[in-house]
mmCIF file of C-alpha atoms and ligand atoms in Angstrom:
data_model
loop_
_atom_site.group_PDB
_atom_site.id
_atom_site.type_symbol
_atom_site.label_atom_id
_atom_site.label_comp_id
_atom_site.label_asym_id
_atom_site.label_seq_id
_atom_site.Cartn_x
_atom_site.Cartn_y
_atom_site.Cartn_z
ATOM 1 C CA MET A 17 145.043 87.080 71.756
ATOM 2 C CA ARG A 18 143.918 83.541 72.684
ATOM 3 C CA HIS A 19 142.111 84.002 75.992
ATOM 4 C CA PHE A 20 140.650 87.163 77.623
ATOM 5 C CA THR A 21 140.611 87.098 81.367
ATOM 6 C CA SER A 22 142.288 90.508 82.152
ATOM 7 C CA VAL A 23 143.710 93.720 80.632
ATOM 8 C CA ASN A 24 147.071 91.866 80.502
ATOM 9 C CA ASP A 25 145.818 89.645 77.736
ATOM 10 C CA ILE A 26 145.419 92.686 75.444
ATOM 11 C CA PRO A 27 148.622 93.337 73.549
ATOM 12 C CA ASP A 28 147.885 97.007 72.891
ATOM 13 C CA LEU A 29 145.174 98.784 74.986
ATOM 14 C CA LYS A 30 145.061 101.927 72.715
ATOM 15 C CA LYS A 31 144.499 99.705 69.652
ATOM 16 C CA ALA A 32 141.847 97.682 71.510
ATOM 17 C CA LEU A 33 139.974 100.954 72.300
ATOM 18 C CA GLU A 34 140.107 101.864 68.595
ATOM 19 C CA VAL A 35 138.641 98.476 67.770
ATOM 20 C CA ALA A 36 135.857 99.014 70.349
ATOM 21 C CA PHE A 37 134.940 102.464 68.951
ATOM 22 C CA ASP A 38 135.085 101.120 65.400
ATOM 23 C CA VAL A 39 132.633 98.248 66.051
ATOM 24 C CA LYS A 40 130.404 100.713 67.967
ATOM 25 C CA LYS A 41 130.228 102.764 64.675
ATOM 26 C CA ASN A 42 130.075 99.676 62.369
ATOM 27 C CA PRO A 43 128.380 96.958 64.321
ATOM 28 C CA PHE A 44 127.552 94.740 61.299
ATOM 29 C CA ALA A 45 130.779 95.252 59.230
ATOM 30 C CA TYR A 46 132.433 92.025 60.475
ATOM 31 C CA THR A 47 129.725 89.297 60.213
ATOM 32 C CA HIS A 48 132.087 87.221 58.045
ATOM 33 C CA LEU A 49 134.472 86.739 61.021
ATOM 34 C CA GLY A 50 131.987 84.656 63.008
ATOM 35 C CA LYS A 51 130.227 82.798 60.113
ATOM 36 C CA ASN A 52 129.701 79.165 61.097
ATOM 37 C CA LYS A 53 131.369 79.758 64.444
ATOM 38 C CA THR A 54 129.649 79.092 67.784
ATOM 39 C CA MET A 55 130.049 80.757 71.134
ATOM 40 C CA VAL A 56 128.790 78.965 74.346
ATOM 41 C CA LEU A 57 128.086 81.276 77.197
ATOM 42 C CA ILE A 58 128.249 79.490 80.616
ATOM 43 C CA PHE A 59 126.800 81.138 83.713
ATOM 44 C CA PHE A 60 127.459 79.836 87.232
ATOM 45 C CA ASN A 61 125.952 83.023 88.504
ATOM 46 C CA SER A 62 123.087 85.404 87.579
ATOM 47 C CA SER A 63 123.453 88.072 84.917
ATOM 48 C CA LEU A 64 121.424 90.631 82.944
ATOM 49 C CA ARG A 65 123.998 92.844 81.136
ATOM 50 C CA THR A 66 126.814 90.375 80.526
ATOM 51 C CA ARG A 67 124.474 87.723 79.167
ATOM 52 C CA LEU A 68 122.655 90.024 76.724
ATOM 53 C CA SER A 69 125.536 92.209 75.647
ATOM 54 C CA THR A 70 127.998 89.280 75.091
ATOM 55 C CA GLN A 71 125.391 87.320 73.197
ATOM 56 C CA LYS A 72 124.521 90.305 71.113
ATOM 57 C CA ALA A 73 128.232 91.026 70.428
ATOM 58 C CA ALA A 74 128.735 87.411 69.214
ATOM 59 C CA MET A 75 125.615 87.641 66.969
ATOM 60 C CA ASN A 76 126.821 90.991 65.613
ATOM 61 C CA LEU A 77 129.917 89.145 64.480
ATOM 62 C CA GLY A 78 127.849 86.457 62.781
ATOM 63 C CA MET A 79 128.352 83.831 65.475
ATOM 64 C CA ASN A 80 125.779 81.268 66.655
ATOM 65 C CA THR A 81 125.315 81.354 70.413
ATOM 66 C CA MET A 82 124.204 78.880 73.120
ATOM 67 C CA VAL A 83 123.607 79.778 76.762
ATOM 68 C CA LEU A 84 123.879 77.357 79.613
ATOM 69 C CA ASN A 85 122.857 78.472 83.209
ATOM 70 C CA VAL A 86 124.686 75.731 85.088
ATOM 71 C CA ASN A 87 122.751 75.878 88.282
ATOM 72 C CA GLU A 88 119.380 75.876 86.584
ATOM 73 C CA ASP A 89 119.731 74.056 83.194
ATOM 74 C CA GLY A 90 122.538 71.700 83.571
ATOM 75 C CA TRP A 91 124.027 69.139 85.984
ATOM 76 C CA GLN A 92 125.615 70.595 89.057
ATOM 77 C CA LEU A 93 129.351 70.468 88.442
ATOM 78 C CA GLU A 94 132.098 69.309 90.829
ATOM 79 C CA SER A 95 135.255 71.444 90.616
ATOM 80 C CA GLU A 96 137.506 69.702 93.252
ATOM 81 C CA MET A 97 139.900 66.989 92.038
ATOM 82 C CA GLY A 98 140.217 63.761 94.009
ATOM 83 C CA VAL A 99 136.807 63.903 95.746
ATOM 84 C CA VAL A 100 134.449 60.981 96.128
ATOM 85 C CA MET A 101 131.489 62.310 94.114
ATOM 86 C CA ASP A 102 128.779 60.948 96.408
ATOM 87 C CA GLY A 103 127.021 64.365 96.860
ATOM 88 C CA ASN A 104 124.619 66.462 94.795
ATOM 89 C CA LYS A 105 127.089 67.171 92.001
ATOM 90 C CA PRO A 106 126.843 64.335 89.384
ATOM 91 C CA GLU A 107 129.302 65.742 86.782
ATOM 92 C CA HIS A 108 132.918 66.900 87.099
ATOM 93 C CA LEU A 109 134.271 70.011 85.330
ATOM 94 C CA ARG A 110 137.133 67.830 84.005
ATOM 95 C CA GLU A 111 134.643 66.069 81.667
ATOM 96 C CA ALA A 112 132.129 68.906 81.261
ATOM 97 C CA ILE A 113 134.678 71.471 79.986
ATOM 98 C CA PRO A 114 136.194 69.475 77.129
ATOM 99 C CA VAL A 115 132.652 68.265 76.126
ATOM 100 C CA ILE A 116 131.476 71.902 75.986
ATOM 101 C CA GLY A 117 134.640 72.806 74.025
ATOM 102 C CA SER A 118 133.856 70.087 71.473
ATOM 103 C CA TYR A 119 130.542 71.944 70.591
ATOM 104 C CA CYS A 120 131.929 75.417 70.072
ATOM 105 C CA ASP A 121 134.719 77.717 69.049
ATOM 106 C CA ILE A 122 134.768 80.172 71.948
ATOM 107 C CA ILE A 123 133.432 79.791 75.482
ATOM 108 C CA GLY A 124 132.438 82.642 77.741
ATOM 109 C CA VAL A 125 132.453 81.823 81.476
ATOM 110 C CA ARG A 126 130.900 83.629 84.473
ATOM 111 C CA SER A 127 132.022 82.184 87.769
ATOM 112 C CA PHE A 128 132.160 84.525 90.801
ATOM 113 C CA ALA A 129 134.383 84.305 93.850
ATOM 114 C CA ARG A 130 132.922 81.643 96.194
ATOM 115 C CA PHE A 131 134.394 83.159 99.388
ATOM 116 C CA GLU A 132 135.230 79.610 100.574
ATOM 117 C CA SER A 133 138.971 80.083 100.163
ATOM 118 C CA ARG A 134 140.807 83.216 99.292
ATOM 119 C CA GLU A 135 143.631 81.127 97.835
ATOM 120 C CA ASP A 136 141.233 79.284 95.492
ATOM 121 C CA ASP A 137 139.450 82.437 94.486
ATOM 122 C CA TYR A 138 142.676 84.440 93.818
ATOM 123 C CA ASN A 139 144.175 81.424 91.924
ATOM 124 C CA GLU A 140 141.169 81.607 89.665
ATOM 125 C CA LYS A 141 140.563 77.940 90.086
ATOM 126 C CA ILE A 142 137.394 77.670 87.899
ATOM 127 C CA ILE A 143 138.268 79.809 84.859
ATOM 128 C CA ASN A 144 141.740 78.322 84.741
ATOM 129 C CA GLN A 145 140.302 74.867 84.442
ATOM 130 C CA PHE A 146 138.396 76.050 81.435
ATOM 131 C CA ILE A 147 141.592 77.479 79.962
ATOM 132 C CA ASP A 148 143.416 74.180 80.663
ATOM 133 C CA TYR A 149 140.788 71.774 79.429
ATOM 134 C CA ALA A 150 138.471 73.404 76.884
ATOM 135 C CA GLY A 151 140.800 73.410 73.892
ATOM 136 C CA VAL A 152 139.180 76.662 72.617
ATOM 137 C CA PRO A 153 139.576 80.400 73.604
ATOM 138 C CA ILE A 154 138.007 81.385 76.836
ATOM 139 C CA VAL A 155 136.448 84.849 77.575
ATOM 140 C CA SER A 156 135.866 85.859 81.217
ATOM 141 C CA MET A 157 132.392 87.169 81.746
ATOM 142 C CA GLU A 158 133.394 87.875 85.379
ATOM 143 C CA ALA A 159 135.674 85.463 87.257
ATOM 144 C CA ALA A 160 136.625 85.330 90.885
ATOM 145 C CA THR A 161 138.934 88.329 90.867
ATOM 146 C CA ARG A 162 138.338 90.304 87.661
ATOM 147 C CA HIS A 163 135.481 91.522 85.437
ATOM 148 C CA PRO A 164 137.519 92.633 82.365
ATOM 149 C CA LEU A 165 134.565 93.058 79.915
ATOM 150 C CA GLN A 166 133.095 95.514 82.431
ATOM 151 C CA SER A 167 136.317 97.437 82.926
ATOM 152 C CA PHE A 168 136.829 97.735 79.147
ATOM 153 C CA ALA A 169 133.315 99.237 78.911
ATOM 154 C CA ASP A 170 134.102 101.529 81.800
ATOM 155 C CA LEU A 171 137.270 102.738 80.088
ATOM 156 C CA MET A 172 135.399 103.326 76.850
ATOM 157 C CA THR A 173 132.866 105.382 78.682
ATOM 158 C CA ILE A 174 135.483 107.525 80.370
ATOM 159 C CA GLU A 175 137.294 108.010 77.042
ATOM 160 C CA GLU A 176 133.983 109.162 75.518
ATOM 161 C CA LEU A 177 133.191 111.645 78.301
ATOM 162 C CA LYS A 178 136.470 112.915 79.582
ATOM 163 C CA THR A 179 137.315 116.613 79.063
ATOM 164 C CA LYS A 180 140.908 116.403 79.831
ATOM 165 C CA ALA A 181 143.623 113.960 78.819
ATOM 166 C CA LEU A 182 144.058 112.351 82.257
ATOM 167 C CA PRO A 183 140.986 112.852 84.347
ATOM 168 C CA LYS A 184 140.819 112.242 88.049
ATOM 169 C CA VAL A 185 138.925 109.037 88.551
ATOM 170 C CA VAL A 186 137.670 108.015 91.989
ATOM 171 C CA LEU A 187 136.766 104.472 92.863
ATOM 172 C CA THR A 188 134.622 104.559 96.097
ATOM 173 C CA TRP A 189 133.370 101.745 98.257
ATOM 174 C CA ALA A 190 129.717 102.121 99.196
ATOM 175 C CA PRO A 191 127.414 100.135 101.562
ATOM 176 C CA HIS A 192 125.493 97.095 100.515
ATOM 177 C CA PRO A 193 123.501 94.400 102.473
ATOM 178 C CA ARG A 194 125.293 91.342 100.948
ATOM 179 C CA ALA A 195 128.960 90.280 100.629
ATOM 180 C CA LEU A 196 130.110 91.024 97.035
ATOM 181 C CA PRO A 197 133.280 89.944 95.334
ATOM 182 C CA GLN A 198 136.215 92.236 94.658
ATOM 183 C CA ALA A 199 136.218 91.432 90.876
ATOM 184 C CA VAL A 200 134.821 94.717 89.692
ATOM 185 C CA PRO A 201 137.081 97.048 91.830
ATOM 186 C CA ASN A 202 140.164 94.867 91.266
ATOM 187 C CA SER A 203 139.598 95.005 87.535
ATOM 188 C CA PHE A 204 138.784 98.656 87.432
ATOM 189 C CA VAL A 205 141.999 99.487 89.272
ATOM 190 C CA GLU A 206 143.978 97.371 86.841
ATOM 191 C CA TRP A 207 142.439 98.998 83.702
ATOM 192 C CA MET A 208 142.702 102.546 84.987
ATOM 193 C CA VAL A 209 146.312 102.144 86.041
ATOM 194 C CA LYS A 210 147.120 100.605 82.619
ATOM 195 C CA ALA A 211 145.315 103.485 80.855
ATOM 196 C CA GLY A 212 147.355 105.965 82.889
ATOM 197 C CA MET A 213 144.389 107.661 84.588
ATOM 198 C CA GLU A 214 144.835 109.574 87.871
ATOM 199 C CA LEU A 215 143.121 107.077 90.190
ATOM 200 C CA VAL A 216 142.166 107.474 93.751
ATOM 201 C CA VAL A 217 140.597 104.555 95.740
ATOM 202 C CA THR A 218 138.600 105.365 98.781
ATOM 203 C CA HIS A 219 136.978 103.007 101.310
ATOM 204 C CA PRO A 220 136.646 102.417 105.059
ATOM 205 C CA GLU A 221 139.560 100.751 106.870
ATOM 206 C CA GLY A 222 139.495 96.968 106.441
ATOM 207 C CA TYR A 223 138.383 97.107 102.804
ATOM 208 C CA GLU A 224 141.958 97.443 101.308
ATOM 209 C CA LEU A 225 142.044 95.627 97.880
ATOM 210 C CA ALA A 226 144.655 92.907 97.295
ATOM 211 C CA PRO A 227 148.248 94.253 97.055
ATOM 212 C CA SER A 228 148.594 92.444 93.696
ATOM 213 C CA PHE A 229 145.966 94.922 92.272
ATOM 214 C CA MET A 230 146.759 98.095 94.241
ATOM 215 C CA GLY A 231 150.526 97.967 93.590
ATOM 216 C CA ASP A 232 151.910 101.357 94.595
ATOM 217 C CA LEU A 233 148.406 102.978 95.082
ATOM 218 C CA LYS A 234 147.650 103.990 98.639
ATOM 219 C CA PRO A 235 143.913 104.086 99.688
ATOM 220 C CA GLU A 236 142.403 107.459 100.764
ATOM 221 C CA TYR A 237 140.257 106.677 103.872
ATOM 222 C CA ASN A 238 138.494 110.138 103.746
ATOM 223 C CA GLN A 239 135.848 109.914 101.183
ATOM 224 C CA ASP A 240 135.216 113.657 100.968
ATOM 225 C CA ARG A 241 138.907 114.340 100.400
ATOM 226 C CA ALA A 242 138.880 111.717 97.609
ATOM 227 C CA PHE A 243 135.902 113.330 95.929
ATOM 228 C CA GLU A 244 137.502 116.790 95.747
ATOM 229 C CA GLY A 245 138.047 117.827 92.069
ATOM 230 C CA ALA A 246 137.162 114.306 90.703
ATOM 231 C CA ASP A 247 135.981 113.986 87.105
ATOM 232 C CA PHE A 248 134.456 110.572 87.452
ATOM 233 C CA ILE A 249 133.060 108.874 90.499
ATOM 234 C CA TYR A 250 132.895 105.017 90.216
ATOM 235 C CA ALA A 251 130.851 103.540 93.103
ATOM 236 C CA LYS A 252 130.980 99.912 94.040
ATOM 237 C CA ASN A 253 130.616 97.718 97.136
ATOM 238 C CA TRP A 254 133.024 94.882 97.820
ATOM 239 C CA ALA A 255 133.589 92.611 100.843
ATOM 240 C CA SER A 256 136.786 92.634 102.792
ATOM 241 C CA TYR A 257 139.892 91.096 101.201
ATOM 242 C CA THR A 258 141.886 90.920 104.465
ATOM 243 C CA SER A 259 138.994 89.480 106.473
ATOM 244 C CA TYR A 260 138.143 87.544 103.360
ATOM 245 C CA GLY A 261 134.538 87.795 102.277
ATOM 246 C CA LYS A 262 133.277 89.498 105.450
ATOM 247 C CA ILE A 263 131.046 92.562 105.684
ATOM 248 C CA LEU A 264 132.814 94.923 108.094
ATOM 249 C CA SER A 265 130.580 97.935 107.595
ATOM 250 C CA LYS A 266 127.164 99.018 106.255
ATOM 251 C CA ASP A 267 127.965 102.663 107.063
ATOM 252 C CA MET A 268 125.413 104.673 105.108
ATOM 253 C CA ASN A 269 127.706 107.715 105.468
ATOM 254 C CA TRP A 270 129.516 106.151 102.514
ATOM 255 C CA THR A 271 126.432 106.293 100.185
ATOM 256 C CA VAL A 272 127.169 108.551 97.217
ATOM 257 C CA ASP A 273 124.876 111.557 97.558
ATOM 258 C CA ALA A 274 124.447 115.073 96.116
ATOM 259 C CA ARG A 275 126.494 116.695 98.925
ATOM 260 C CA LYS A 276 129.491 114.550 98.073
ATOM 261 C CA MET A 277 128.976 114.975 94.271
ATOM 262 C CA ALA A 278 129.117 118.734 94.889
ATOM 263 C CA LEU A 279 132.719 118.343 96.064
ATOM 264 C CA THR A 280 133.715 117.068 92.565
ATOM 265 C CA ASN A 281 134.542 118.796 89.276
ATOM 266 C CA ARG A 282 130.968 118.120 88.151
ATOM 267 C CA ALA A 283 131.940 114.395 88.046
ATOM 268 C CA LYS A 284 130.130 111.817 86.014
ATOM 269 C CA PHE A 285 128.584 109.102 88.216
ATOM 270 C CA MET A 286 129.415 105.509 87.178
ATOM 271 C CA HIS A 287 128.403 102.132 88.466
ATOM 272 C CA CYS A 288 128.577 98.706 86.737
ATOM 273 C CA LEU A 289 124.953 97.805 87.678
ATOM 274 C CA PRO A 290 122.859 96.232 89.179
ATOM 275 C CA VAL A 291 122.854 98.968 91.813
ATOM 276 C CA ARG A 292 121.056 99.147 95.119
ATOM 277 C CA ARG A 293 119.443 102.567 95.080
ATOM 278 C CA ASN A 294 119.747 104.560 98.332
ATOM 279 C CA MET A 295 122.391 102.169 99.554
ATOM 280 C CA ILE A 296 125.187 102.665 96.987
ATOM 281 C CA VAL A 297 123.867 105.916 95.588
ATOM 282 C CA THR A 298 120.902 108.146 96.179
ATOM 283 C CA ASP A 299 118.010 108.463 93.687
ATOM 284 C CA GLU A 300 118.930 112.050 93.245
ATOM 285 C CA VAL A 301 122.426 111.212 91.975
ATOM 286 C CA ILE A 302 121.643 108.225 89.821
ATOM 287 C CA ASP A 303 118.733 110.121 88.227
ATOM 288 C CA SER A 304 120.758 113.256 87.629
ATOM 289 C CA SER A 305 122.072 114.290 84.186
ATOM 290 C CA ASP A 306 125.610 113.478 85.551
ATOM 291 C CA SER A 307 124.789 109.815 85.828
ATOM 292 C CA VAL A 308 126.203 107.783 82.911
ATOM 293 C CA VAL A 309 125.247 104.260 84.087
ATOM 294 C CA ILE A 310 123.152 103.523 80.963
ATOM 295 C CA GLN A 311 125.834 104.571 78.550
ATOM 296 C CA GLU A 312 128.314 102.537 80.564
ATOM 297 C CA ALA A 313 126.079 99.414 80.416
ATOM 298 C CA ALA A 314 125.371 100.002 76.648
ATOM 299 C CA ASN A 315 129.126 99.982 76.033
ATOM 300 C CA ARG A 316 129.273 96.388 77.235
ATOM 301 C CA GLU A 317 128.094 95.308 73.803
ATOM 302 C CA TRP A 318 131.055 97.013 72.166
ATOM 303 C CA SER A 319 133.777 95.928 74.629
ATOM 304 C CA ALA A 320 132.522 92.321 74.190
ATOM 305 C CA MET A 321 132.469 92.737 70.414
ATOM 306 C CA ALA A 322 136.032 94.126 70.362
ATOM 307 C CA VAL A 323 137.308 91.238 72.384
ATOM 308 C CA LEU A 324 135.540 88.622 70.292
ATOM 309 C CA LYS A 325 136.687 90.252 67.082
ATOM 310 C CA MET A 326 140.204 90.166 68.182
ATOM 311 C CA ILE A 327 139.993 86.519 69.265
ATOM 312 C CA LEU A 328 138.321 85.501 65.958
ATOM 313 C CA GLU A 329 140.988 87.309 63.929
ATOM 314 C CA ASP A 330 143.893 85.844 65.872
ATOM 315 C CA ASN A 331 142.751 82.255 66.179
ATOM 316 C CA PHE A 332 140.672 81.200 63.091
HETATM 317 N N1 CP B 9 127.642 94.650 85.250
HETATM 318 C C1 CP B 9 127.319 93.397 85.110
HETATM 319 O O1 CP B 9 128.205 92.454 84.836
HETATM 320 O O2 CP B 9 125.974 93.116 85.040
HETATM 321 P P1 CP B 9 125.369 91.694 85.108
HETATM 322 O O3 CP B 9 125.733 91.050 86.441
HETATM 323 O O4 CP B 9 123.850 91.928 85.056
HETATM 324 O O5 CP B 9 125.815 90.822 83.959
#
């Protein structure tokens, strides 16, 4: 594996899961792989989990790490080609990316959907420039349309907790005050389908995910019906794909609460965090013993470590 931006970069998902569970058991067994190697983590957007877990994963593998918060620490970076740079962005990605690449062996990039152009976001304009110009492997720490390190940790968590070979997994939209990208739900769908899970996606009309991610899956618009017999409930808000970037509903009837969880097969509650309590999920549900959000977040260290280990083994 050279770059990691989606589940499709992983040659063998079952083996990748084995690597993740191995590094979780033996976090310091592979420090030789990253000795004298450096990872730069670049954030165009805020982060708690991704920043700490990816940095920790790199350090577990013996790597040195440097973090750049572009909007706070560095120059504002222009991403459009052919523009007259007379605004507030004094440096172009075209120079910044190869310069960063010259200082390190792997780059992690977080660059969310900007909601200015669906075409630009879905063409992954920013992370693809890193792939084209960095000269070193690129790891997505959430791009415009996918959050693969999160989905890998989500799959690990489901594998750890499932009580049947192919559990029923429900991805449910839930209300939120701000317009959020589709990266987490897109990616979750992609990974669950690849892992062969029974997946149901439920949301209000107008929140259909991109056909390129849904494939043959049809959404269930009745949330109660979707929850019936579920083994895992994965809650997430996202803005509309069809009315791109718009909030069409803040319907609190979609909040995950104890009544809905009672329709499930004692489902585990999942969310990638950060979560808006009593918007996405009630206190009662997220504080219950069926909530696995902390285990899920903790697995981010191991999904990142598995990815970095595979890249180090394949490229150096
Ligand atoms: N789940 C996740 O990516 O969290 P952060 O945005 O805090 O990194």
